[in-house]
Amino acid sequence: MPSDIDLKDRELLNVIQSAFPLVETPFRHIGESLGLDESDVLERIQRLKDTNIVRQISAIFDTRRLGYKSSLVAMRFEADRLDDSAHVISEHPGVSHNYARDGHYNLWFTLAAPPEDSLEDTVADMATATNAEAYRLMPTIRFFKIGVNFDMVKGEGAGDQAVKPMRQAANGQQAAPLTDSERQIVRELQEDISIEPAPFEAMASRLGMSQTDLFAVANEMIDGGVMRRFSAVLHHRRAGFRSNAMVVWKVPKQRSEEVGAIMAESKWVSHCYERPTYPEWPYSHFTMVHATTREGCEKIADELSAATGLDDFKMLYSTREYKKTRVKYFV
């Protein structure tokens, strides 16, 4: 854990990761729950942002429920072309996460595209522009869990707070098209809030509505699955979780749902998806695990292996982060 944050900082980080309060004076509300003055909460969060422990505090939307298409993409490059190619990929506004990883495919990124665009054509153009040796689209077939949470007090994963599909009517379900006013609200809520006593006041003013009405719409979006949550996202390395691995698993088709459910129960697993397989890629289940050390990641993978009875898996460690941001919708 970082040595420059105290216990109250850690408690504060736990609170704002789980559900940031949608009220007129959220920092006062948080302070009351922790025995801190509002000014102290504001100072602490600003410092945590300045030191890049807190990346952003904003709404986290379900891409597909907004009408967007998305996919994880794997590409392979010659080692001496990887960095330059990764930077080209990162320039695309639909790319939110972009990492170099160990293994056959050495660049992995997520891409979101609006309804009128083709994911397949976009990726093919990217591969041509960067001279990729090979690539595969790996969209979500089924998701079992999503949400990066860390227990900063205990120094362990808090994946039990992640969003699971039981909260949704169906995996991949899309909501009805958003109205123009709802799109405007999404544009506002996706932005990082200001660290000031009433951060939603200016937002509501720009939308021409009261804060009460804004909170009502936001909560309707959460209840309907359009918004996963409104919360803080941490920079996991700065927060002390310096190692992460994308663990990919070869899972018999008939055990897909059973295995996904078991993996999703681990507090160390932040993401769990089923994705397509290919002749050179037999791994259908993807789990993201975060720990303070590489040995910690390997222990988690061994525990998952024991729990599922599966031993055909690979651990793909990130070797470089090229981009990690939120996709900006409707802009």
mmCIF file with all atom_site columns, C-alpha atoms in Angstrom, residues 73-76 103-105 108 133-138 248 250 276-284 286 312 314 316:
data_model
loop_
_atom_site.group_PDB
_atom_site.id
_atom_site.type_symbol
_atom_site.label_atom_id
_atom_site.label_alt_id
_atom_site.label_comp_id
_atom_site.label_asym_id
_atom_site.label_entity_id
_atom_site.label_seq_id
_atom_site.pdbx_PDB_ins_code
_atom_site.Cartn_x
_atom_site.Cartn_y
_atom_site.Cartn_z
_atom_site.occupancy
_atom_site.B_iso_or_equiv
_atom_site.pdbx_formal_charge
_atom_site.auth_seq_id
_atom_site.auth_comp_id
_atom_site.auth_asym_id
_atom_site.auth_atom_id
_atom_site.pdbx_PDB_model_num
ATOM 1  C CA . VAL A 1 73  ? -9.211  -6.831  -29.697 1.00 0.00 ? 73  VAL A CA 1
ATOM 2  C CA . ALA A 1 74  ? -5.976  -8.832  -29.744 1.00 0.00 ? 74  ALA A CA 1
ATOM 3  C CA . MET A 1 75  ? -3.179  -7.923  -32.166 1.00 0.00 ? 75  MET A CA 1
ATOM 4  C CA . ARG A 1 76  ? 0.279   -9.252  -32.832 1.00 0.00 ? 76  ARG A CA 1
ATOM 5  C CA . GLY A 1 103 ? 2.047   -14.001 -25.196 1.00 0.00 ? 103 GLY A CA 1
ATOM 6  C CA . HIS A 1 104 ? 1.226   -14.728 -28.837 1.00 0.00 ? 104 HIS A CA 1
ATOM 7  C CA . TYR A 1 105 ? -0.921  -11.602 -29.142 1.00 0.00 ? 105 TYR A CA 1
ATOM 8  C CA . TRP A 1 108 ? -4.763  -5.956  -26.284 1.00 0.00 ? 108 TRP A CA 1
ATOM 9  C CA . GLU A 1 133 ? 0.858   -9.508  -38.232 1.00 0.00 ? 133 GLU A CA 1
ATOM 10 C CA . ALA A 1 134 ? -2.467  -10.888 -37.004 1.00 0.00 ? 134 ALA A CA 1
ATOM 11 C CA . TYR A 1 135 ? -5.536  -9.842  -35.062 1.00 0.00 ? 135 TYR A CA 1
ATOM 12 C CA . ARG A 1 136 ? -8.725  -11.224 -33.583 1.00 0.00 ? 136 ARG A CA 1
ATOM 13 C CA . LEU A 1 137 ? -11.915 -9.613  -32.340 1.00 0.00 ? 137 LEU A CA 1
ATOM 14 C CA . MET A 1 138 ? -12.964 -11.084 -29.023 1.00 0.00 ? 138 MET A CA 1
ATOM 15 C CA . VAL A 1 248 ? -7.389  -16.937 -19.910 1.00 0.00 ? 248 VAL A CA 1
ATOM 16 C CA . LYS A 1 250 ? -9.777  -23.304 -21.746 1.00 0.00 ? 250 LYS A CA 1
ATOM 17 C CA . PRO A 1 276 ? -15.031 -16.524 -28.790 1.00 0.00 ? 276 PRO A CA 1
ATOM 18 C CA . THR A 1 277 ? -12.360 -19.150 -29.401 1.00 0.00 ? 277 THR A CA 1
ATOM 19 C CA . TYR A 1 278 ? -10.255 -19.619 -32.537 1.00 0.00 ? 278 TYR A CA 1
ATOM 20 C CA . PRO A 1 279 ? -8.053  -22.445 -33.860 1.00 0.00 ? 279 PRO A CA 1
ATOM 21 C CA . GLU A 1 280 ? -4.932  -20.800 -32.432 1.00 0.00 ? 280 GLU A CA 1
ATOM 22 C CA . TRP A 1 281 ? -6.807  -19.481 -29.370 1.00 0.00 ? 281 TRP A CA 1
ATOM 23 C CA . PRO A 1 282 ? -8.814  -22.093 -27.413 1.00 0.00 ? 282 PRO A CA 1
ATOM 24 C CA . TYR A 1 283 ? -9.329  -19.903 -24.350 1.00 0.00 ? 283 TYR A CA 1
ATOM 25 C CA . SER A 1 284 ? -12.947 -18.901 -23.816 1.00 0.00 ? 284 SER A CA 1
ATOM 26 C CA . PHE A 1 286 ? -11.111 -14.272 -19.353 1.00 0.00 ? 286 PHE A CA 1
ATOM 27 C CA . ASP A 1 312 ? -5.267  -25.304 -18.966 1.00 0.00 ? 312 ASP A CA 1
ATOM 28 C CA . LYS A 1 314 ? -2.365  -18.782 -19.390 1.00 0.00 ? 314 LYS A CA 1
ATOM 29 C CA . LEU A 1 316 ? -0.954  -12.663 -19.605 1.00 0.00 ? 316 LEU A CA 1
#
